[in-house]
Coordinates of C-alpha atoms and ligand atoms in Angstrom, one line a residue:
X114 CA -13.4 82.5 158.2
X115 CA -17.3 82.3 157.6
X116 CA -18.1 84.9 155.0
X117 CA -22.1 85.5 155.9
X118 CA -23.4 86.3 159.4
X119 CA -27.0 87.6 160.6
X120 CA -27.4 89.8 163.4
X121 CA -30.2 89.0 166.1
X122 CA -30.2 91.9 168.2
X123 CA -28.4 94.3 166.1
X124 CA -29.0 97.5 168.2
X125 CA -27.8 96.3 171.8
X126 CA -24.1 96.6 173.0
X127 CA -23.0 93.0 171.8
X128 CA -24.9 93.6 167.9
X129 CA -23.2 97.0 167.6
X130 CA -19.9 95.6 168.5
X131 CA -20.4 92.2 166.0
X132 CA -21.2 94.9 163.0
X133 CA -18.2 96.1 164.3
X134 CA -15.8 93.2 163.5
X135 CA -18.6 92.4 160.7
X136 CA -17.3 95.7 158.9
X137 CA -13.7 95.3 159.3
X138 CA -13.4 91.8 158.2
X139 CA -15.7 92.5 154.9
X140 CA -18.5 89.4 155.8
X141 CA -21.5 90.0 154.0
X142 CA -24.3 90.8 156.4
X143 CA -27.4 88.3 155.6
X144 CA -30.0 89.6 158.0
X145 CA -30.6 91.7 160.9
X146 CA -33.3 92.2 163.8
X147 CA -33.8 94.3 166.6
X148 CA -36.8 95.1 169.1
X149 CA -38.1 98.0 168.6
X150 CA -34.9 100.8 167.8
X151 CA -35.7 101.3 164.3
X152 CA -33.8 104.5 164.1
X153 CA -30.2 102.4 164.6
X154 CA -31.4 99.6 162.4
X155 CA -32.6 101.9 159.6
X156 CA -28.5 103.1 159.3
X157 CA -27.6 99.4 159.6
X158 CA -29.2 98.3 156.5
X159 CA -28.0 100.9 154.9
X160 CA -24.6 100.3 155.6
X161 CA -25.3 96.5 154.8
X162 CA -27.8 95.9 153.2
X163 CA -29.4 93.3 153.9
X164 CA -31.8 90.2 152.2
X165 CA -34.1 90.7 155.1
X166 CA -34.5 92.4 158.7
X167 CA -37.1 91.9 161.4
X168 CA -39.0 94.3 164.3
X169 CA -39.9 92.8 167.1
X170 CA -42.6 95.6 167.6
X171 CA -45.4 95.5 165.0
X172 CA -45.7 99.1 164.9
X173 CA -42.3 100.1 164.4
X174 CA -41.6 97.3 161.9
X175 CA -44.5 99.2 160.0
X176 CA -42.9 102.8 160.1
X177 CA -39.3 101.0 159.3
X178 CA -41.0 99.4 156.3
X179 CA -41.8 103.1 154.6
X180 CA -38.4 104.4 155.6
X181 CA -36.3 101.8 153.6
X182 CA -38.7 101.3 151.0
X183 CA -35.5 102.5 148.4
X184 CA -33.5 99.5 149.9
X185 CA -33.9 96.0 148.6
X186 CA -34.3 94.7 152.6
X187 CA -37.3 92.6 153.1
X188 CA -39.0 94.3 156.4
X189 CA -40.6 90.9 158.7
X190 CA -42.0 91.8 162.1
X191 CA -42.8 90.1 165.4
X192 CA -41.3 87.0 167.1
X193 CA -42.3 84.9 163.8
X194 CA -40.1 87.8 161.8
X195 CA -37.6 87.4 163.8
X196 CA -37.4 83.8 163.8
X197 CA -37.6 84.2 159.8
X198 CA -34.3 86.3 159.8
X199 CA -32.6 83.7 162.4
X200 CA -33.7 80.9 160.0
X201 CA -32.1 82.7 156.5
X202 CA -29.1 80.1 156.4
X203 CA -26.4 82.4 157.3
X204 CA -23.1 80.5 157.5
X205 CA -23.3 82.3 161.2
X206 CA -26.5 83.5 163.5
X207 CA -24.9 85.8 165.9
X208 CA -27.7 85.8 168.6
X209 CA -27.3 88.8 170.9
X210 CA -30.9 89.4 171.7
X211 CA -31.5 90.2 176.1
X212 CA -33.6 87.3 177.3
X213 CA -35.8 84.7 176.6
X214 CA -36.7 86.5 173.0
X215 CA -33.6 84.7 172.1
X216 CA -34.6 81.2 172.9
X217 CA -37.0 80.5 169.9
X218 CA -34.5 82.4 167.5
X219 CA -31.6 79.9 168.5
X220 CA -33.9 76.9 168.0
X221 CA -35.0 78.3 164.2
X222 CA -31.6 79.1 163.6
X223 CA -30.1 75.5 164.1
X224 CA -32.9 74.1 162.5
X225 CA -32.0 76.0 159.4
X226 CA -28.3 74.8 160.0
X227 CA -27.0 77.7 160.3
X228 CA -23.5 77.9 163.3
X229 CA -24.4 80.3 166.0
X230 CA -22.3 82.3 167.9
X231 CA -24.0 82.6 171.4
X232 CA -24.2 85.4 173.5
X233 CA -27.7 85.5 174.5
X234 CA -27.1 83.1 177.8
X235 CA -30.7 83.0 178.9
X236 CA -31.2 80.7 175.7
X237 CA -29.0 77.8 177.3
X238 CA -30.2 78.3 180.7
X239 CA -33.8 77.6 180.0
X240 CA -33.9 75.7 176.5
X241 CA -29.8 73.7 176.9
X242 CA -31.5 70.3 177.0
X243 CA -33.3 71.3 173.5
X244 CA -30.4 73.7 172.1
X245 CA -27.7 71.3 172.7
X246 CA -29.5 68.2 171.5
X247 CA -30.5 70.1 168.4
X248 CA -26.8 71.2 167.5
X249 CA -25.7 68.0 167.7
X250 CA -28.4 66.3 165.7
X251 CA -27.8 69.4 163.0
X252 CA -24.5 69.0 163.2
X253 CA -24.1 72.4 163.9
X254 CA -21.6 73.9 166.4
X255 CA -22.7 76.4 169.5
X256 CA -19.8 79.3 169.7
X257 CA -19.4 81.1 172.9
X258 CA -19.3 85.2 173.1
X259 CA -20.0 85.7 176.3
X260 CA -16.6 86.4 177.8
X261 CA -15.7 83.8 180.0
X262 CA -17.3 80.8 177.9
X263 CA -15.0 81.9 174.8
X264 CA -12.1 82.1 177.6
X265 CA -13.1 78.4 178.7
X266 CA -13.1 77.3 175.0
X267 CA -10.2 79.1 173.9
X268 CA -8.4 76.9 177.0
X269 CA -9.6 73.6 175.9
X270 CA -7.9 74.0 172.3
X271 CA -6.2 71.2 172.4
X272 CA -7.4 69.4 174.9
X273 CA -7.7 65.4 173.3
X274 CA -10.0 64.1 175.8
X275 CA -12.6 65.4 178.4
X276 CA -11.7 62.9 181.0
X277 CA -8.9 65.1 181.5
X278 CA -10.8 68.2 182.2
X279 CA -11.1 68.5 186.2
X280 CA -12.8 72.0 186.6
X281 CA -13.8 74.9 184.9
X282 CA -13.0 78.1 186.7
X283 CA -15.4 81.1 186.2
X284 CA -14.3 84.6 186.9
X285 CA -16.7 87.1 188.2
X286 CA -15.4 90.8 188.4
X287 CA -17.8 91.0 191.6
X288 CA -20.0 94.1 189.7
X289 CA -20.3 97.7 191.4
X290 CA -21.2 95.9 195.2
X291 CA -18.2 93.8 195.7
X292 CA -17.6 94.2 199.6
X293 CA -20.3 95.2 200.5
X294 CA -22.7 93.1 203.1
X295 CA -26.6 92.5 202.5
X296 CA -27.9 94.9 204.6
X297 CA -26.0 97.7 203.0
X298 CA -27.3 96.7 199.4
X299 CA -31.2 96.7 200.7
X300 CA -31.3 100.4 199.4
X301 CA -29.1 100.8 196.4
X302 CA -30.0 102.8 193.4
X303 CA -30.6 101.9 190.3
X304 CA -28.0 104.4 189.4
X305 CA -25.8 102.5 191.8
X306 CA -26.8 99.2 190.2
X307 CA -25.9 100.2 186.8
X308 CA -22.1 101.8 187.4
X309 CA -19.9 98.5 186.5
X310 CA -16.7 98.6 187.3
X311 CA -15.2 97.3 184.2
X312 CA -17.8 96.7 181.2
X313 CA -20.2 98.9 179.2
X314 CA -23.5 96.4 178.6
X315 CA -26.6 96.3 178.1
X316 CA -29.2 97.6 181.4
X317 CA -30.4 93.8 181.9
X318 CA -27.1 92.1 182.1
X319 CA -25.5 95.1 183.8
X320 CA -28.2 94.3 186.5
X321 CA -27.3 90.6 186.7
X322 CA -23.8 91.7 187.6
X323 CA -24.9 93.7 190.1
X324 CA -26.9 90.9 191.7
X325 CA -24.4 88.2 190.5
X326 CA -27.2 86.6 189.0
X327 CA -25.2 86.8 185.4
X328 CA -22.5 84.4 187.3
X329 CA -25.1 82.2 188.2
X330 CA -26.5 82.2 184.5
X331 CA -23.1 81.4 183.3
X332 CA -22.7 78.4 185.5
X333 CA -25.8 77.1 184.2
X334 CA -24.2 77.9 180.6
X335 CA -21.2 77.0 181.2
X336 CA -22.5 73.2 182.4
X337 CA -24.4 73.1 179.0
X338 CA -21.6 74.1 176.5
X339 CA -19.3 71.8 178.0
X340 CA -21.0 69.4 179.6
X341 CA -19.7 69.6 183.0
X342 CA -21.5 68.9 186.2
X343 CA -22.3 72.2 188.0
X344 CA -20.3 70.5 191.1
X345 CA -17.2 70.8 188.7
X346 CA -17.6 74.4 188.1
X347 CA -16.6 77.0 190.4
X348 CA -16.2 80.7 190.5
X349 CA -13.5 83.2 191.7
X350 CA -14.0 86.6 191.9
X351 CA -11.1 89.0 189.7
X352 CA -11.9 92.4 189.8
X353 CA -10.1 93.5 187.2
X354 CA -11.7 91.8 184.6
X355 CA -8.3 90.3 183.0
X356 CA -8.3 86.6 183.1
X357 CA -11.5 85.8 181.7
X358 CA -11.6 82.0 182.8
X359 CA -9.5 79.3 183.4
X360 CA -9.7 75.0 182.8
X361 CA -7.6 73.0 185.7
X362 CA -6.9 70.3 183.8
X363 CA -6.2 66.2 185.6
X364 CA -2.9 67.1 186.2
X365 CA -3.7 70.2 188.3
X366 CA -2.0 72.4 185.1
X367 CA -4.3 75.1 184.8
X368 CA -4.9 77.1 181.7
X369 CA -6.1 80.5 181.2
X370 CA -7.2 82.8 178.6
X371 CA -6.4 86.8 179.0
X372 CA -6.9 90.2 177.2
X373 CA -8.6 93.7 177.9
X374 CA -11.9 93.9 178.6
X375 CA -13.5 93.8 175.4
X376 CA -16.3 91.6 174.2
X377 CA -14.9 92.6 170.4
X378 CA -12.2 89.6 171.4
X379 CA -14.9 86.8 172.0
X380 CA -17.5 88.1 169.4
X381 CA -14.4 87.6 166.8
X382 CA -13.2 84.6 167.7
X383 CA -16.5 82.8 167.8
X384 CA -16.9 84.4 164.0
X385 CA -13.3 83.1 162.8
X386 CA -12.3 80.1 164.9
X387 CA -10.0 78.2 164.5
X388 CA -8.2 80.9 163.2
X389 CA -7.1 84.1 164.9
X390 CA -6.9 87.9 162.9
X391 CA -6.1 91.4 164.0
X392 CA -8.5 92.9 165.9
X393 CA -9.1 96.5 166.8
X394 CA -9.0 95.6 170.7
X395 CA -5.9 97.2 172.8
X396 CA -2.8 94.8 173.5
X397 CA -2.9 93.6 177.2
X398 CA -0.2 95.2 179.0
X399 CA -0.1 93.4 182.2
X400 CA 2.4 96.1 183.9
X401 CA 0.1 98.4 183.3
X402 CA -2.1 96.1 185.9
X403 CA 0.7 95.6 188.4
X404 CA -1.4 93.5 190.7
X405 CA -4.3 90.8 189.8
X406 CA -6.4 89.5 192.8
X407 CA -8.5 86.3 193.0
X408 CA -10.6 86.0 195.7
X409 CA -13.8 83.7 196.8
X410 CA -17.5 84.8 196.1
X411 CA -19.9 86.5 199.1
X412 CA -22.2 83.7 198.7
X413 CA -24.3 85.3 201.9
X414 CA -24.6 88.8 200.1
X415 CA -24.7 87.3 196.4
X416 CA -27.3 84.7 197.2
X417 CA -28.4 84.3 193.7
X418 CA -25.1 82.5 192.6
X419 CA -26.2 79.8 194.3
X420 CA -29.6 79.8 193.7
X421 CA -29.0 79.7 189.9
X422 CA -26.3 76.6 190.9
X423 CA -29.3 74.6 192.5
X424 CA -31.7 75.1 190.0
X425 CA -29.4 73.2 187.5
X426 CA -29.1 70.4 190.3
X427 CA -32.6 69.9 190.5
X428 CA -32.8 70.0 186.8
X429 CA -36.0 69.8 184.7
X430 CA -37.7 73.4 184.3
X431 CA -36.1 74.7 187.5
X432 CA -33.7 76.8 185.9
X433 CA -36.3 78.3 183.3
X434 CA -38.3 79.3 186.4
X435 CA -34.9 80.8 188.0
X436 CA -34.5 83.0 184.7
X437 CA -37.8 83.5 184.5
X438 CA -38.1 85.2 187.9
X439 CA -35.2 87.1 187.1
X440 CA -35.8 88.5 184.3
X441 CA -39.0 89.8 185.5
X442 CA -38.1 91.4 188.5
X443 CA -34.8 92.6 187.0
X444 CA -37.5 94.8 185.0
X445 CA -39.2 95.5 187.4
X446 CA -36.4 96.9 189.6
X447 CA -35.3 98.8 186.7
X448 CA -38.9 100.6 186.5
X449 CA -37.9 101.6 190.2
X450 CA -41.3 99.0 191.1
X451 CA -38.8 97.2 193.7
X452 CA -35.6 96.8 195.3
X453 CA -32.9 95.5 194.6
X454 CA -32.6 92.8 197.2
X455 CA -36.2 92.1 195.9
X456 CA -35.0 90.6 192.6
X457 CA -33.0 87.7 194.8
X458 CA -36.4 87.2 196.6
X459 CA -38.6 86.5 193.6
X460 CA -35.4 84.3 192.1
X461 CA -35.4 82.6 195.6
X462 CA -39.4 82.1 195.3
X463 CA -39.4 80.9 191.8
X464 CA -37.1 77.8 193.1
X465 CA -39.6 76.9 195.5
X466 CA -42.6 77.0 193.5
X467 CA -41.8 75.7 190.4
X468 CA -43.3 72.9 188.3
X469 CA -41.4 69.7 188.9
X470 CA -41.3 67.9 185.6
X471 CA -38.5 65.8 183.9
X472 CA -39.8 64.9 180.8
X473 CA -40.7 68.8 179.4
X474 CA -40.7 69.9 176.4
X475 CA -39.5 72.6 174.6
X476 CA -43.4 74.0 174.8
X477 CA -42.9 73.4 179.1
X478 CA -40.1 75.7 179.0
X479 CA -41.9 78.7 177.4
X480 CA -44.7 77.7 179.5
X481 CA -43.2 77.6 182.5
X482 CA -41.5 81.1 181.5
X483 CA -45.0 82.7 181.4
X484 CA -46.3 81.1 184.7
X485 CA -43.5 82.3 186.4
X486 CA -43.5 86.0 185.1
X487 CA -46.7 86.7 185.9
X488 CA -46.4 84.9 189.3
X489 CA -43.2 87.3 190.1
X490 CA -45.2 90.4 189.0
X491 CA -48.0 89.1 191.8
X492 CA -44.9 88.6 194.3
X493 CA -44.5 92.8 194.7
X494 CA -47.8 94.3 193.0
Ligands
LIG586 P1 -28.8 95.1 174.9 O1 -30.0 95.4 175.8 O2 -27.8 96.1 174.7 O3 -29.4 94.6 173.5 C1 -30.4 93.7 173.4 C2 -30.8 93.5 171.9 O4 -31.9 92.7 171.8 C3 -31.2 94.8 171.2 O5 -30.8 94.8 169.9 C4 -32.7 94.8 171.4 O6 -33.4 95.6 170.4 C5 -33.0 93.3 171.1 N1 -34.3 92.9 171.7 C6 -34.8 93.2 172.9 N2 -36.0 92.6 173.1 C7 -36.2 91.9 172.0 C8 -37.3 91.0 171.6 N3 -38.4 90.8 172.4 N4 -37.2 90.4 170.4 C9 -36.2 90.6 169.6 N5 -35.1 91.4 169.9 C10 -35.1 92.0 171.1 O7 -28.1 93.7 175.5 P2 -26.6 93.3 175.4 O8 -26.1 93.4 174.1 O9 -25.9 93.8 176.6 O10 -26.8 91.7 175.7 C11 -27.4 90.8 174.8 C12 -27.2 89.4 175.3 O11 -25.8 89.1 175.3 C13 -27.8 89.1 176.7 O12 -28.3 87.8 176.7 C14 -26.5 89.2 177.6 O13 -26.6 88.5 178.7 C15 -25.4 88.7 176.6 N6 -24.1 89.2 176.9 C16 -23.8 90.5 176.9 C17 -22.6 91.0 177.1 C18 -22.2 92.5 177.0 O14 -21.1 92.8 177.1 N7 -23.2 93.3 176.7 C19 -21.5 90.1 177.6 C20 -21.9 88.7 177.6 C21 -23.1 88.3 177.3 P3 -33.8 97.1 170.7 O15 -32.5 97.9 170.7 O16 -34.6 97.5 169.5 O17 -34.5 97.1 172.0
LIG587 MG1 -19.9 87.0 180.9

């Protein structure tokens, strides 16, 4: 097992949870960052105690920096901070920063050599060309946490050679609007939006579920982890949230990975793999379950899906733009600025209008990011 881990995004529901296994299997916290919730982060390093910790916010990093002044943690702030923390050589960078923040983290991270453990999804969708080529020129290796990526790869232990991979099967718990037909969803409530059936997250991603935009994110992630054409992926809809994913392998054998719904199984595993420890996560009863359901995707209602699927056909900075959009007018419906059904339109709009180019750079994709934002905030204001 690694012995030194930093935290990117210490505060949100994914960093709590890593401190979490962090504390009960004794690994030596190295650094720590957050955005702005200093409060949280102040009790972190002084449970752990960290070389060094970053702010996102300039101001709060300032008021952090006279409230641990007794500790020996170096206080950085700002993007550049937190890139410094990502970039302190760790044997693992857990990044579970929300959104493109995480992108330039990853990047500094890998550079630095450092393994990650990946939960911040948004980093593959709009930087995988960059992040994947870089882990592989590092030599370093990209662990999954989100749920269903850690379920693919826990499948394909074993698996000698990738001709003999056929598909990789997503599960979707469908979110709080499972059923229910466009029309009907024009006028949810945030309230509404943020009551997920069978996970506790973070506001952003618990939006994406609503909107199925976080299955469209993972297909994109999914296609960059493990190299799969997006054609090859597909996604089944499993309320209850207990087979996490599934590989059908050449000889139509199908392999599955299940547990409880609890992200501490897939933040531990990509801390300790190859090997497997106790965990404080409840045994999977399936009795208790009785029933598990499959069932296909309302690609009508849940447009978004699809939308993410052909932004990753097109290729190039398509699906930047398509997270890009998102992210924005996932904010924006969370400030009550929009609808809900709104945050599909600016997603839908960002695939028609975004800058064709196949040989970007790393600089086009943050680019790109920008344009599209403030083109999505234009869209409804
Ligand atoms: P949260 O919103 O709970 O936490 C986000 C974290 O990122 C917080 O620590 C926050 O700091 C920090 N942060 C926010 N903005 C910035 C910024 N500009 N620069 C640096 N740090 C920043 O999110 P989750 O934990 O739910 O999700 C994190 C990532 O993991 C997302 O990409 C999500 O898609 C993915 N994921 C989450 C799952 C879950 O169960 N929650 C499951 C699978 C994937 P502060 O608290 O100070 O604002
Ligand atoms: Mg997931």
């Amino acid at each position: 097992m690694i012995k030194s881990l930093a935290v990117l995004g210490s505060t949100g529901s994914i960093g709590v949870q890593a401190l979490e296994v962090a504390r009960l299997h004794n690994l030596k916290i190295e650094a720590l960052t957050v955005g702005s919730r200093i409060d949280i982060l102040e009790n972190q390093i002084r449970e752990f105690l960290p070389a060094v910790a970053a702010v996102a916010d300039e101001n709060a990093a300032k008021e952090l920096r006279i409230k641990v002044a007794d500790t020996p943690t170096k206080i950085l702030s700002g993007a550049d901070g937190v890139a410094e923390c990502a970039a302190c050589g760790a044997e693992s960078v857990l990044n579970s920063i929300v959104g493109i923040a995480g992108l330039a983290p990853t990047v500094a991270a890998i550079e630095a050599g450092s393994d990650i453990a990946l939960a911040n999804k948004e980093t593959l969708v709009a930087g995988g060309k960059f992040v994947m080529s870089l882990a592989k020129e590092k030599g370093v290796s990209i662990l999954p946490v989100d749920s269903e990526h850690s379920a693919i790869f826990q499948s394909l232990q074993g698996c000698a050679d990738k001709k003999q991979i056929k598909k990789l099967i997503l599960t979707a718990s469908g979110g709080p609007f499972f059923g229910r037909k466009k029309e009907e969803l024009e006028n949810v409530t945030l309230e509404q939006a943020l009551n997920h059936p069978n996970w506790s997250m973070g506001a952003k991603i618990t939006i994406d579920s609503a909107t199925m935009m976080n299955k469209g994110l993972e297909l994109i992630e999914a296609a960059w982890l493990f190299d799969m054409p997006a054609k090859d992926i597909d996604i089944v809809v499993h309320r209850q949230s207990i087979v996490h994913s599934l590989v059908e392998y050449s000889d139509n054998s199908v392999i599955a990975q299940l547990g409880v719904p609890d992200m501490r199984i897939p933040i531990q595993y990509a801390l300790t793999y190859p090997d497997r420890f106790e965990s404080p996560v409840r045994q999977l009863d399936l009795t208790e379950f009785g029933t598990l359901t499959f069932e296909k995707p309302d690609y009508e209602t849940f447009v978004c899906i699809n939308l993410c699927r052909r932004s990753f056909e097109k290729g190039g900075l398509y699906p930047a733009a398509v997270n890009a959009a998102n992210e924005k007018a996932n904010e924006l419906f969370r400030q009550g600025k929009i609808g809900f059904l709104d945050i599909a339109r600016a997603v839908s709009h960002a695939l028609e209008t975004a800058p064709q180019n196949d040989d970007y750079s790393l600089g086009d994709v943050f680019e790109t990011d920008r344009l599209i934002r403030s083109q999505t905030e234009r869209l409804f204001l």
